[in-house]
XYZ file of C-alpha atoms in Angstrom:
737
model
C 11.787 -32.555 99.684
C 12.219 -33.384 96.131
C 8.551 -32.707 95.233
C 9.022 -29.093 96.843
C 12.232 -28.558 94.727
C 10.500 -29.674 91.620
C 7.541 -27.332 92.320
C 10.000 -24.417 92.999
C 11.722 -24.914 89.766
C 8.421 -25.122 87.882
C 7.302 -21.890 89.545
C 10.524 -20.277 88.674
C 10.263 -21.224 85.066
C 6.651 -20.129 84.985
C 7.927 -16.741 86.349
C 10.502 -16.424 83.645
C 7.950 -16.951 80.990
C 5.649 -14.423 82.500
C 8.491 -12.067 82.617
C 9.274 -12.434 78.897
C 5.713 -12.267 78.032
C 5.375 -9.033 80.123
C 8.356 -7.469 78.287
C 6.541 -8.134 74.990
C 3.201 -6.572 76.570
C 5.207 -3.656 77.708
C 6.814 -2.712 74.317
C 4.132 -4.361 71.974
C 3.606 -0.864 70.335
C 7.404 -0.721 69.666
C 7.359 -4.272 68.380
C 4.258 -3.676 66.216
C 5.822 -0.486 64.871
C 8.918 -2.412 63.875
C 6.978 -5.411 62.442
C 4.884 -2.914 60.293
C 8.205 -1.283 59.116
C 9.794 -4.503 58.103
C 6.594 -5.949 56.449
C 6.024 -2.748 54.672
C 9.659 -2.590 53.555
C 9.580 -6.052 52.254
C 6.199 -5.483 50.412
C 7.627 -2.137 48.845
C 10.874 -3.744 47.763
C 9.262 -6.697 46.305
C 6.844 -4.613 44.446
C 9.699 -2.431 43.193
C 11.830 -5.450 41.808
C 11.876 -6.099 38.207
C 10.458 -9.500 37.333
C 13.179 -12.097 36.352
C 12.594 -15.067 34.297
C 14.617 -18.399 34.734
C 15.569 -21.062 32.249
C 17.048 -24.369 33.465
C 18.911 -27.178 31.817
C 19.675 -30.455 33.494
C 22.838 -32.304 32.354
C 25.138 -35.168 33.539
C 28.693 -34.591 33.730
C 30.516 -37.763 32.531
C 34.080 -38.281 33.647
C 36.799 -38.891 30.994
C 37.167 -42.612 30.139
C 38.338 -44.934 27.295
C 35.884 -45.190 24.475
C 37.916 -47.963 22.596
C 40.164 -50.234 24.590
C 43.049 -51.142 22.160
C 46.119 -51.058 24.316
C 47.619 -54.275 25.177
C 49.070 -52.958 28.518
C 47.349 -51.956 31.699
C 48.391 -48.194 31.636
C 45.385 -46.053 32.419
C 44.083 -43.490 29.776
C 46.197 -40.306 29.933
C 43.155 -38.119 30.146
C 41.807 -40.023 33.107
C 45.150 -39.811 34.859
C 45.454 -36.053 34.249
C 41.852 -34.879 34.901
C 40.140 -37.548 37.161
C 42.790 -38.231 39.809
C 40.969 -35.793 42.401
C 37.866 -36.637 44.248
C 36.593 -32.895 43.702
C 36.610 -33.564 40.023
C 32.846 -32.726 39.663
C 33.249 -29.582 42.009
C 35.972 -28.404 39.673
C 33.652 -28.775 36.582
C 30.934 -26.807 38.309
C 33.461 -23.926 38.916
C 34.747 -24.130 35.178
C 31.070 -23.619 34.006
C 31.089 -20.274 35.657
C 34.683 -19.447 35.058
C 35.805 -16.485 33.192
C 37.018 -18.658 30.350
C 33.651 -20.285 29.725
C 31.660 -17.109 30.298
C 33.735 -15.396 27.809
C 33.015 -17.833 25.177
C 29.227 -17.382 26.119
C 29.590 -13.643 25.858
C 31.296 -13.843 22.458
C 28.899 -16.480 21.114
C 25.746 -14.492 21.923
C 27.597 -10.993 21.314
C 26.406 -9.877 24.723
C 29.148 -7.178 25.116
C 27.813 -5.350 21.871
C 24.219 -5.985 22.988
C 24.658 -4.647 26.402
C 27.048 -1.870 25.328
C 29.900 -2.743 27.665
C 33.321 -4.282 27.713
C 33.744 -8.114 27.759
C 35.007 -8.051 31.437
C 31.900 -6.261 32.407
C 29.644 -8.432 30.389
C 31.299 -11.488 31.936
C 30.813 -10.183 35.497
C 27.122 -9.367 34.880
C 26.734 -12.784 33.256
C 28.330 -14.545 36.293
C 25.510 -12.905 38.534
C 22.938 -14.373 36.083
C 24.116 -18.046 35.976
C 23.943 -20.441 38.887
C 25.005 -24.112 39.023
C 23.068 -26.360 41.549
C 24.389 -30.007 41.884
C 21.982 -32.818 42.697
C 23.092 -34.771 45.828
C 24.706 -38.281 45.155
C 24.385 -37.952 41.407
C 26.446 -36.520 38.555
C 23.506 -34.387 37.552
C 23.610 -30.658 37.762
C 21.115 -27.984 37.004
C 22.217 -24.893 34.868
C 20.086 -22.011 35.659
C 20.069 -18.439 34.003
C 17.978 -15.517 35.417
C 17.342 -12.379 33.411
C 14.602 -9.913 32.905
C 14.324 -11.223 29.281
C 12.938 -14.830 29.128
C 14.449 -15.520 25.648
C 17.795 -14.105 26.616
C 17.678 -16.429 29.837
C 17.022 -19.594 27.534
C 19.909 -18.520 25.140
C 22.307 -18.118 28.174
C 21.456 -21.465 29.635
C 21.896 -23.191 26.428
C 25.134 -21.344 25.477
C 26.676 -22.040 28.907
C 26.237 -25.882 28.410
C 27.342 -25.638 24.804
C 30.395 -23.594 25.551
C 31.407 -25.877 28.428
C 31.033 -29.002 26.428
C 33.192 -27.351 23.457
C 35.849 -26.327 26.150
C 36.112 -29.649 27.792
C 36.202 -31.415 24.360
C 38.946 -28.989 23.201
C 41.066 -29.525 26.452
C 40.775 -33.367 26.485
C 41.798 -33.550 22.866
C 44.662 -31.251 23.515
C 45.739 -33.596 26.354
C 45.478 -36.692 24.082
C 47.399 -34.883 21.276
C 50.132 -33.827 23.954
C 50.226 -37.311 25.215
C 50.597 -38.903 21.639
C 53.232 -36.389 20.843
C 55.286 -37.311 24.018
C 54.701 -40.982 23.443
C 55.942 -40.663 19.842
C 59.115 -38.968 21.111
C 59.665 -41.665 23.584
C 59.016 -44.343 21.050
C 61.682 -42.901 18.691
C 64.087 -42.683 21.553
C 63.436 -46.401 22.395
C 63.689 -47.641 18.955
C 67.278 -46.122 18.655
C 68.014 -47.805 22.052
C 66.683 -51.221 20.817
C 68.703 -51.054 17.654
C 71.818 -50.494 19.680
C 71.269 -53.471 21.926
C 70.568 -55.470 18.804
C 73.955 -54.554 17.407
C 75.648 -55.720 20.439
C 74.113 -59.229 20.033
C 74.961 -59.405 16.312
C 78.725 -58.645 17.118
C 78.864 -61.778 19.311
C 77.201 -63.734 16.529
C 79.663 -62.389 13.883
C 82.429 -63.321 16.168
C 81.839 -67.032 15.403
C 81.803 -68.152 19.036
C 78.008 -68.195 19.155
C 75.594 -69.687 16.535
C 72.592 -67.934 14.939
C 70.127 -70.181 16.740
C 70.143 -68.074 19.816
C 67.801 -65.785 18.047
C 64.297 -67.287 17.919
C 61.125 -66.094 16.135
C 60.034 -63.991 18.944
C 63.247 -62.037 18.925
C 65.617 -63.729 21.412
C 66.465 -67.072 22.992
C 66.606 -67.600 26.677
C 70.303 -68.657 26.939
C 73.249 -68.162 24.453
C 74.213 -71.313 22.390
C 78.129 -71.685 22.495
C 80.140 -72.954 19.355
C 83.209 -74.231 21.551
C 84.066 -77.355 23.659
C 85.755 -75.839 26.545
C 83.581 -77.280 29.047
C 83.773 -80.873 27.709
C 87.544 -80.778 27.497
C 87.793 -79.440 31.077
C 85.491 -82.336 32.270
C 87.784 -84.859 30.565
C 90.872 -83.784 32.197
C 89.221 -83.346 35.592
C 88.169 -87.073 35.276
C 91.599 -88.157 34.138
C 93.327 -86.255 36.945
C 90.892 -87.774 39.550
C 91.695 -91.346 38.103
C 95.302 -90.823 38.332
C 95.089 -89.306 41.914
C 93.069 -92.618 42.834
C 95.766 -94.869 41.206
C 98.775 -93.224 42.879
C 96.852 -93.401 46.268
C 96.345 -97.108 45.787
C 99.875 -97.746 44.629
C 101.190 -95.969 47.687
C 99.382 -98.111 49.921
C 100.433 -101.422 48.296
C 104.066 -100.181 48.196
C 103.874 -99.473 51.876
C 102.616 -102.970 52.728
C 104.812 -104.751 50.267
C 107.961 -103.206 52.051
C 106.990 -104.772 55.275
C 106.332 -108.152 54.025
C 108.440 -111.078 52.956
C 108.332 -114.646 51.317
C 105.018 -116.388 52.388
C 103.483 -113.220 53.618
C 104.328 -111.236 50.702
C 103.053 -113.908 48.287
C 99.828 -114.165 50.333
C 99.285 -110.420 50.263
C 99.866 -110.106 46.478
C 97.484 -113.118 45.966
C 94.853 -111.698 48.362
C 94.846 -108.097 47.215
C 94.542 -109.115 43.655
C 97.753 -107.705 42.521
C 98.538 -110.681 40.507
C 95.511 -109.996 38.115
C 96.169 -106.245 37.891
C 97.721 -105.496 34.636
C 99.239 -102.267 35.942
C 101.058 -103.791 38.815
C 102.231 -107.336 38.037
C 104.180 -108.549 35.195
C 103.519 -111.809 33.093
C 106.620 -113.533 34.516
C 105.254 -113.271 38.148
C 101.978 -114.607 36.938
C 103.630 -117.515 35.231
C 105.843 -118.238 38.220
C 102.826 -118.256 40.528
C 100.823 -120.535 38.102
C 103.862 -122.777 37.993
C 104.231 -122.881 41.855
C 100.497 -123.636 42.269
C 100.719 -126.352 39.578
C 103.727 -128.083 41.300
C 102.093 -127.897 44.719
C 98.956 -129.562 43.090
C 101.130 -132.325 41.383
C 102.970 -133.119 44.606
C 99.562 -133.543 46.293
C 98.496 -135.999 43.702
C 101.560 -137.865 43.973
C 101.250 -138.149 47.732
C 97.725 -139.387 47.109
C 98.860 -141.895 44.680
C 101.142 -143.533 47.317
C 104.484 -141.951 46.595
C 106.487 -141.539 49.930
C 108.338 -138.436 51.026
C 111.676 -140.201 50.198
C 110.640 -141.057 46.778
C 112.924 -139.789 44.099
C 109.877 -138.139 42.259
C 108.726 -136.332 45.311
C 112.303 -135.287 46.224
C 112.695 -133.904 42.671
C 109.487 -132.437 42.814
C 110.275 -130.514 46.058
C 113.569 -129.300 44.604
C 112.010 -127.896 41.534
C 109.066 -126.406 43.760
C 111.742 -124.855 45.987
C 113.362 -123.317 42.843
C 110.050 -121.981 41.563
C 109.278 -120.529 44.799
C 112.519 -118.708 44.989
C 112.086 -117.294 41.476
C 108.548 -116.136 42.405
C 109.855 -114.377 45.655
C 112.453 -112.621 43.653
C 110.087 -111.500 41.119
C 107.593 -110.152 43.696
C 110.434 -108.047 45.267
C 111.085 -106.813 41.775
C 107.379 -105.959 41.238
C 107.592 -103.848 44.502
C 110.541 -102.052 43.123
C 108.804 -101.537 40.055
C 105.713 -100.149 41.675
C 107.776 -97.598 43.381
C 109.161 -96.507 39.946
C 105.657 -96.600 38.423
C 104.381 -94.247 41.146
C 106.855 -91.784 40.183
C 105.708 -92.062 36.458
C 102.132 -91.800 37.493
C 103.010 -88.548 39.549
C 104.524 -87.023 36.685
C 101.580 -87.897 34.612
C 99.217 -86.355 37.265
C 101.130 -83.219 37.208
C 100.846 -82.925 33.503
C 96.978 -83.462 33.747
C 96.577 -80.981 36.636
C 98.277 -78.218 34.571
C 96.225 -79.042 31.572
C 93.045 -79.011 33.630
C 93.933 -75.629 35.073
C 94.306 -74.236 31.677
C 91.117 -75.644 30.572
C 89.452 -74.334 33.732
C 90.669 -70.543 32.798
C 89.512 -70.965 29.372
C 86.067 -72.278 30.631
C 85.900 -69.374 33.142
C 86.628 -66.742 30.387
C 84.036 -68.276 28.117
C 81.367 -68.364 31.041
C 81.939 -64.607 31.596
C 81.680 -63.990 27.831
C 78.501 -66.210 27.848
C 76.972 -64.165 30.631
C 77.717 -60.872 28.693
C 75.963 -62.436 25.815
C 73.191 -63.498 28.167
C 72.842 -60.068 29.640
C 72.881 -58.498 26.208
C 70.067 -60.877 25.123
C 68.039 -59.990 28.324
C 68.452 -56.210 27.737
C 67.400 -56.637 24.284
C 64.360 -58.584 25.258
C 63.375 -56.117 27.926
C 63.921 -53.227 25.475
C 61.952 -55.067 22.837
C 59.026 -55.450 25.369
C 59.053 -51.794 26.140
C 59.182 -50.735 22.655
C 56.295 -53.083 21.621
C 54.202 -51.671 24.623
C 54.967 -48.007 23.726
C 54.087 -48.728 19.971
C 50.789 -50.422 20.927
C 49.864 -47.374 23.365
C 50.847 -45.020 20.433
C 48.322 -46.803 18.177
C 45.662 -46.878 20.987
C 46.253 -43.152 21.711
C 45.698 -42.270 17.934
C 42.672 -44.328 17.673
C 41.314 -42.800 20.811
C 41.991 -39.279 19.279
C 39.803 -40.181 16.310
C 37.031 -41.872 18.543
C 33.861 -39.808 19.502
C 33.829 -38.721 23.086
C 30.688 -38.008 25.369
C 31.547 -35.185 27.911
C 27.957 -34.361 28.860
C 24.578 -35.816 28.552
C 21.599 -33.253 28.286
C 18.422 -34.377 30.108
C 16.511 -31.271 30.164
C 16.708 -28.592 27.357
C 16.304 -24.945 28.372
C 12.950 -23.488 27.379
C 11.708 -19.889 27.138
C 9.898 -19.169 30.680
C 6.171 -17.849 30.462
C 5.925 -16.743 34.085
C 8.672 -14.838 36.149
C 10.383 -16.760 38.837
C 11.087 -13.819 41.077
C 10.066 -11.827 42.995
C 7.843 -14.452 44.869
C 5.350 -11.902 46.216
C 3.691 -14.269 48.713
C 7.172 -15.912 49.830
C 8.643 -12.285 50.283
C 5.597 -11.132 52.390
C 5.739 -14.250 54.560
C 9.509 -13.733 55.149
C 8.897 -10.038 55.863
C 6.164 -11.027 58.284
C 8.549 -13.675 60.019
C 11.526 -11.104 59.972
C 9.147 -8.480 61.244
C 8.047 -10.661 64.196
C 11.601 -11.460 64.906
C 12.781 -7.826 64.679
C 9.888 -6.699 66.832
C 10.577 -9.264 69.568
C 14.317 -8.521 69.451
C 13.631 -4.728 69.547
C 11.247 -5.191 72.570
C 14.032 -7.117 74.346
C 16.527 -4.540 73.316
C 14.326 -1.732 74.613
C 13.768 -3.655 77.801
C 17.563 -4.235 78.181
C 18.428 -0.523 77.717
C 15.459 0.554 79.813
C 16.837 1.292 83.314
C 13.569 2.960 84.561
C 11.472 1.338 87.251
C 9.163 -1.176 85.908
C 7.344 -2.641 88.715
C 6.516 -2.085 92.350
C 9.146 -4.549 93.629
C 11.742 -2.500 91.506
C 10.669 0.774 92.953
C 11.018 -0.611 96.621
C 14.189 -2.442 95.922
C 15.890 0.333 94.072
C 14.785 3.264 95.914
C 14.644 1.837 99.318
C 11.154 3.448 99.914
C 7.638 1.766 100.331
C 5.015 2.096 97.655
C 1.918 3.688 99.225
C -0.322 3.605 96.305
C -0.544 2.304 92.655
C -2.794 4.665 90.380
C -4.253 3.225 87.186
C -3.529 4.544 83.799
C -5.831 7.305 82.415
C -7.424 8.104 85.798
C -9.805 10.859 85.812
C -10.461 13.898 87.990
C -12.314 12.648 90.960
C -13.463 16.150 91.739
C -15.591 16.002 88.537
C -16.321 12.158 88.350
C -17.814 11.785 91.927
C -17.001 9.670 94.850
C -18.449 6.512 93.268
C -15.972 6.411 90.351
C -13.812 3.317 89.866
C -10.703 5.381 89.820
C -11.373 6.611 93.328
C -10.694 3.193 95.056
C -6.853 3.467 94.005
C -6.833 6.763 95.808
C -8.518 5.448 98.827
C -5.878 2.802 99.031
C -3.218 5.409 98.848
C -5.173 7.620 101.404
C -5.386 4.507 103.745
C -1.548 3.872 103.432
C -0.946 7.569 104.169
C -3.168 7.486 107.240
C -1.373 4.348 108.630
C 1.991 6.169 108.333
C 0.666 9.696 109.345
C 0.836 9.168 113.064
C 4.355 7.750 112.769
C 5.560 10.942 111.021
C 3.167 13.429 113.030
C 2.427 14.829 109.621
C -0.310 17.186 108.318
C 1.585 18.915 105.649
C 2.420 16.773 102.567
C 4.699 17.927 99.660
C 3.665 15.949 96.621
C 6.585 15.993 94.194
C 8.215 14.083 91.333
C 11.597 13.824 89.608
C 10.517 15.312 86.515
C 7.577 17.055 84.823
C 4.761 14.761 83.321
C 4.768 12.202 86.221
C 1.189 13.234 87.155
C 2.014 14.586 90.675
C -0.594 17.450 90.266
C -3.580 15.023 89.377
C -2.481 12.629 92.082
C -2.492 15.490 94.599
C -6.068 16.584 93.491
C -7.519 13.108 93.581
C -5.841 12.371 96.777
C -7.216 15.562 98.478
C -10.728 14.653 96.998
C -10.690 11.246 98.840
C -9.205 12.837 101.988
C -12.262 15.474 101.786
C -14.698 12.592 101.176
C -13.415 10.914 104.323
C -14.399 14.127 106.311
C -10.958 15.748 106.417
C -10.854 19.408 106.019
C -8.094 19.322 103.105
C -6.253 22.335 101.610
C -4.272 22.108 98.271
C -1.663 24.602 97.831
C -0.255 25.085 94.218
C 3.238 25.865 95.002
C 4.439 25.335 91.468
C 4.437 29.005 90.523
C 6.484 28.434 87.393
C 3.832 26.139 85.785
C 0.667 26.194 87.691
C -1.821 23.503 86.829
C -3.886 22.633 89.847
C -6.487 25.320 89.154
C -7.049 24.074 85.710
C -7.433 20.451 86.780
C -9.924 21.723 89.400
C -11.600 23.935 86.893
C -11.328 26.887 89.126
C -10.400 30.401 87.952
C -8.802 32.652 90.417
C -6.738 35.923 89.932
C -4.948 35.678 93.182
C -3.136 32.882 95.181
C 0.144 31.878 96.872
C 2.271 34.547 95.075
C -0.208 37.255 95.925
C -0.149 36.102 99.502
C 3.608 36.023 99.890
C 4.362 38.968 97.809
C 1.535 41.406 98.256
C 0.411 40.483 101.807
C -2.987 39.269 100.918
C -5.121 37.820 103.756
C -5.460 33.924 103.869
C -9.114 34.265 103.227
C -8.407 36.087 99.982
C -6.336 33.284 98.383
C -8.181 30.121 99.617
C -11.128 29.202 97.662
C -13.782 26.218 98.309
C -14.242 23.712 95.582
C -17.484 21.870 94.590
C -16.399 19.175 96.885
C -17.170 19.739 100.602
C -14.160 20.010 103.020
C -11.806 20.686 99.864
C -10.104 23.856 99.447
C -7.620 25.202 96.954
C -4.843 27.843 97.074
C -3.993 28.623 93.647
C -0.331 29.563 92.559
C -1.432 33.206 91.948
C 0.286 35.740 89.785
C 3.445 34.667 87.929
C 6.762 35.867 89.495
C 10.455 35.729 88.223
C 11.873 34.535 91.653
C 9.520 31.929 93.339
C 12.526 30.729 95.411
C 12.636 33.992 97.102
C 8.982 34.023 97.974
C 9.182 30.555 99.394
C 12.142 31.392 101.646
C 10.292 34.424 102.998
C 9.009 34.367 106.507
C 5.294 34.755 104.970
C 5.703 31.093 103.694
C 6.428 29.841 107.180
C 3.552 31.883 108.621
C 1.241 30.371 105.978
C 2.208 26.756 106.763
C 1.900 27.313 110.589
C -1.609 29.050 109.970
C -3.028 26.540 107.756
C -1.859 23.635 109.726
C -4.098 24.980 112.496
C -7.184 25.539 110.440
C -6.890 22.221 107.963
C -6.572 18.673 108.813
C -4.537 17.868 105.660
C -2.422 20.195 103.474
C -1.150 18.953 100.161
C 1.489 21.034 98.486
C 1.925 20.835 94.755
C 5.649 21.338 94.238
C 7.606 21.717 91.061
C 9.834 18.806 89.968
C 12.978 18.087 92.039
C 15.529 18.057 89.074
C 16.361 21.358 87.694
C 14.406 23.684 89.964
C 15.501 24.717 93.366
C 11.921 25.716 94.548
C 11.028 22.058 95.515
C 14.182 21.714 97.809
C 12.839 24.678 99.683
C 9.216 23.367 99.902
C 10.026 19.722 101.046
C 12.157 21.178 103.797
C 8.964 23.139 105.302
C 6.446 20.318 104.819
C 6.357 17.446 107.212
C 6.677 14.576 104.777
C 6.818 14.169 101.017
C 5.086 11.844 98.688
C 7.257 10.890 95.622
C 5.098 10.361 92.584
C 6.804 8.571 89.799
C 5.555 6.856 86.481
C 6.822 3.333 85.729
C 9.082 3.128 82.518
C 9.458 6.782 82.262
C 12.552 8.168 84.074
C 15.991 6.372 84.295
C 16.665 4.793 87.703
C 19.837 7.025 88.007
C 17.552 10.186 87.807
C 15.135 8.881 90.373
C 18.035 8.032 92.668
C 19.434 11.574 92.099
C 15.921 13.106 92.799
C 15.525 11.291 96.108
C 19.061 12.215 97.108
C 18.168 15.907 96.265
C 14.989 15.660 98.438
C 16.885 14.067 101.381
C 19.766 16.558 101.030
C 17.314 19.381 101.278
C 16.087 17.943 104.655
C 12.762 16.451 103.520
C 11.336 13.338 104.700
C 9.929 10.803 102.272
C 6.792 8.960 103.407
C 6.816 6.751 100.503
C 6.324 6.326 96.680
C 3.152 6.735 94.435
C 3.312 4.812 91.157
C 1.042 6.621 89.002
C -0.293 6.041 85.374
C 0.103 2.135 85.608
C -1.280 0.125 82.788
C -2.846 -2.448 85.101
C -4.873 -4.104 82.105
C -1.690 -5.080 80.462
C 0.803 -5.492 83.328
C -0.045 -8.511 85.600
C 2.490 -7.284 88.173
C -0.016 -4.682 89.568
C -3.170 -6.513 89.233
C -3.113 -7.986 92.729
C -2.717 -4.525 93.916
C -5.756 -3.176 92.297
C -8.213 -6.016 92.562
C -10.965 -3.908 93.865
C -10.479 -1.214 91.030
C -10.764 -4.224 88.444
C -13.903 -5.567 90.136
C -15.453 -2.160 90.621
C -14.885 -1.305 87.171
C -16.361 -4.681 85.766
C -19.566 -4.076 88.113
C -19.996 -0.661 87.003
C -19.380 -1.209 83.293
C -23.239 -1.037 82.609
C -23.100 2.858 82.367
C -22.179 4.485 85.623
C -18.669 5.104 84.827
C -19.520 6.285 81.426
C -21.744 8.789 82.950
C -18.973 10.128 85.087
C -16.936 10.651 81.962
C -19.632 12.375 80.138
C -20.238 14.541 83.148
C -16.577 15.469 82.995
C -16.776 16.495 79.458
C -20.295 17.993 79.194
C -20.818 19.500 82.642
C -17.631 21.215 83.091
C -18.706 24.650 84.238
C -15.895 26.966 85.136
C -16.103 28.670 88.391
C -14.827 32.174 88.884
C -14.357 33.042 92.391
C -12.751 36.242 93.592
C -11.549 37.160 97.077
C -14.506 39.576 97.466
C -17.107 36.588 97.400
C -15.074 34.343 99.792
C -16.003 34.434 103.389
C -14.772 32.916 106.552
C -17.419 30.280 106.374
C -16.054 29.265 103.010
C -12.600 28.658 104.458
C -14.014 26.634 107.474
């Protein structure tokens, strides 16, 4: 199934290609004419063109950049920043080369306005048409070309365009640098004033005496200000004293609380254990002396007991009394020490309050001093930043001045323009080749356009599909008169095919009278009728040809028969049938000429004599062929087709629009006629493959007879054309039958 579909698609594609080729074959004369016109036009225009000479200069456009890098900062070159920010820099330079400003400079440099006797604007416009810019891909190279009729002028223009562009760009870049230098100098002056103002602020702090000169270093400024006061040290000392007093008061409060709850031995033990006896601030010398004496007496008693003294020994009793007295005194002194510590706490409290007040004052002084130091530090930092900005601007200013004086390279010339010795245009060969190509394209397009707008019948299938009528015969182009060529002529076979098809349908229509007509003049109906009558006569049919085209009779001339009377005489003057019917040189073939001219053929056709004529000849002849006028524009045909049994519609492919053919068909049917079929006449079967299968025998017969027989028939037609003059007096009844 897929194979069948593939074959079908290939066949359809082949048919499409054949259709396109056939279109070109049909209109090859038109295509050839268009080709010749286009080719000749290109040749003439090329010949008439004035030779032009070209001069080319190849240059490299160098983007702006620093020549000497003397700046200490990373700021970019002001020219580069202004001109080279865009990716389309090179494209912009190409446009500048052919801009009015640059071309005006060229015109003035070469004095072209005076030389060409025109205004500067007109000279610039003419010059713009002579100059072209051609960039080379992926490079900064560009070709500057000038084309004129004068080779020397072309070289001068090309060189001037490059020179003026270089001068224009150098001038513009220097102007940008100068403007940048001027603006930078203005900024430098303003920053210098600001730097001096910030320096005065720092100097005022130094002059106040609170800060020393060492905060200025060799590079301009110190990192932090150096203060001349001791507020921070004083504040630290007072804070330490306050903390010490607070600690002592806290300890004393703890001891007092303990001492108030203890008595005698416990009190003495606490004082000894906590070290209050050794503290200078808490214990008096009297307490320490009594404590030492108490301990000493206790030690002496122990020694005495060890020495053997008894408890009732007088020395021991005396020692006990003394020891008891010392203990009493010590206890009394400890109680007094406790009371003294309470008083001492109050003194320390007062001292702490004083130290606290003085530390707060010192803290305020220190805060104020810190704020002032911060102001000085900020002033120093602002001065440092301003000094850095000033130094940067000063260095850039120096760099710009050096850049202004440094040489700049805006373009590099690799090819100098030269004076051309041969013209660059017109290129005669190239133009002719282009003309030939355009001519072929125009010819093919014209053929397809003609085919598109051509609504005429083009093929046998078109005729049958569009008119709904069968094609009975296809007559080849340039078919001759069979009456003169003979029965063996190759052209006769096409008419035999037509005769065969007519015979096949004749019984269906019961027809013996055939009206041969066409839509318009020039379709070949008369010749078709004559040759069809010849092949009918050759087949043994008694055939009569009636020339009913009384407005433009031609049948007698084709048959090379001169007659003074004919159909008009029969209808109008009442001539006998034997007087108006003549035998031709071909047996069984008779002719009724049109006869004398008349102003009202329609009136004669509608007469009773016309009906009598058709009735009588139908009895005497086997086949009657009536040559009628064209259907469109003449009323005679409608009257004739109505009286004939059937009609044969002769049409020539690609001659009449389809709408005219349809209208002619409708006219014929409206008149009551019956159409047996179509006859395609004057078909170019040698160049149109659509008809070759229908005329295979003709092609074969013509090939076989190419040796000379057909030529002999053509010669006989030309040289043996003997005009026959037959009158009604020489005709007899035997001639008719």
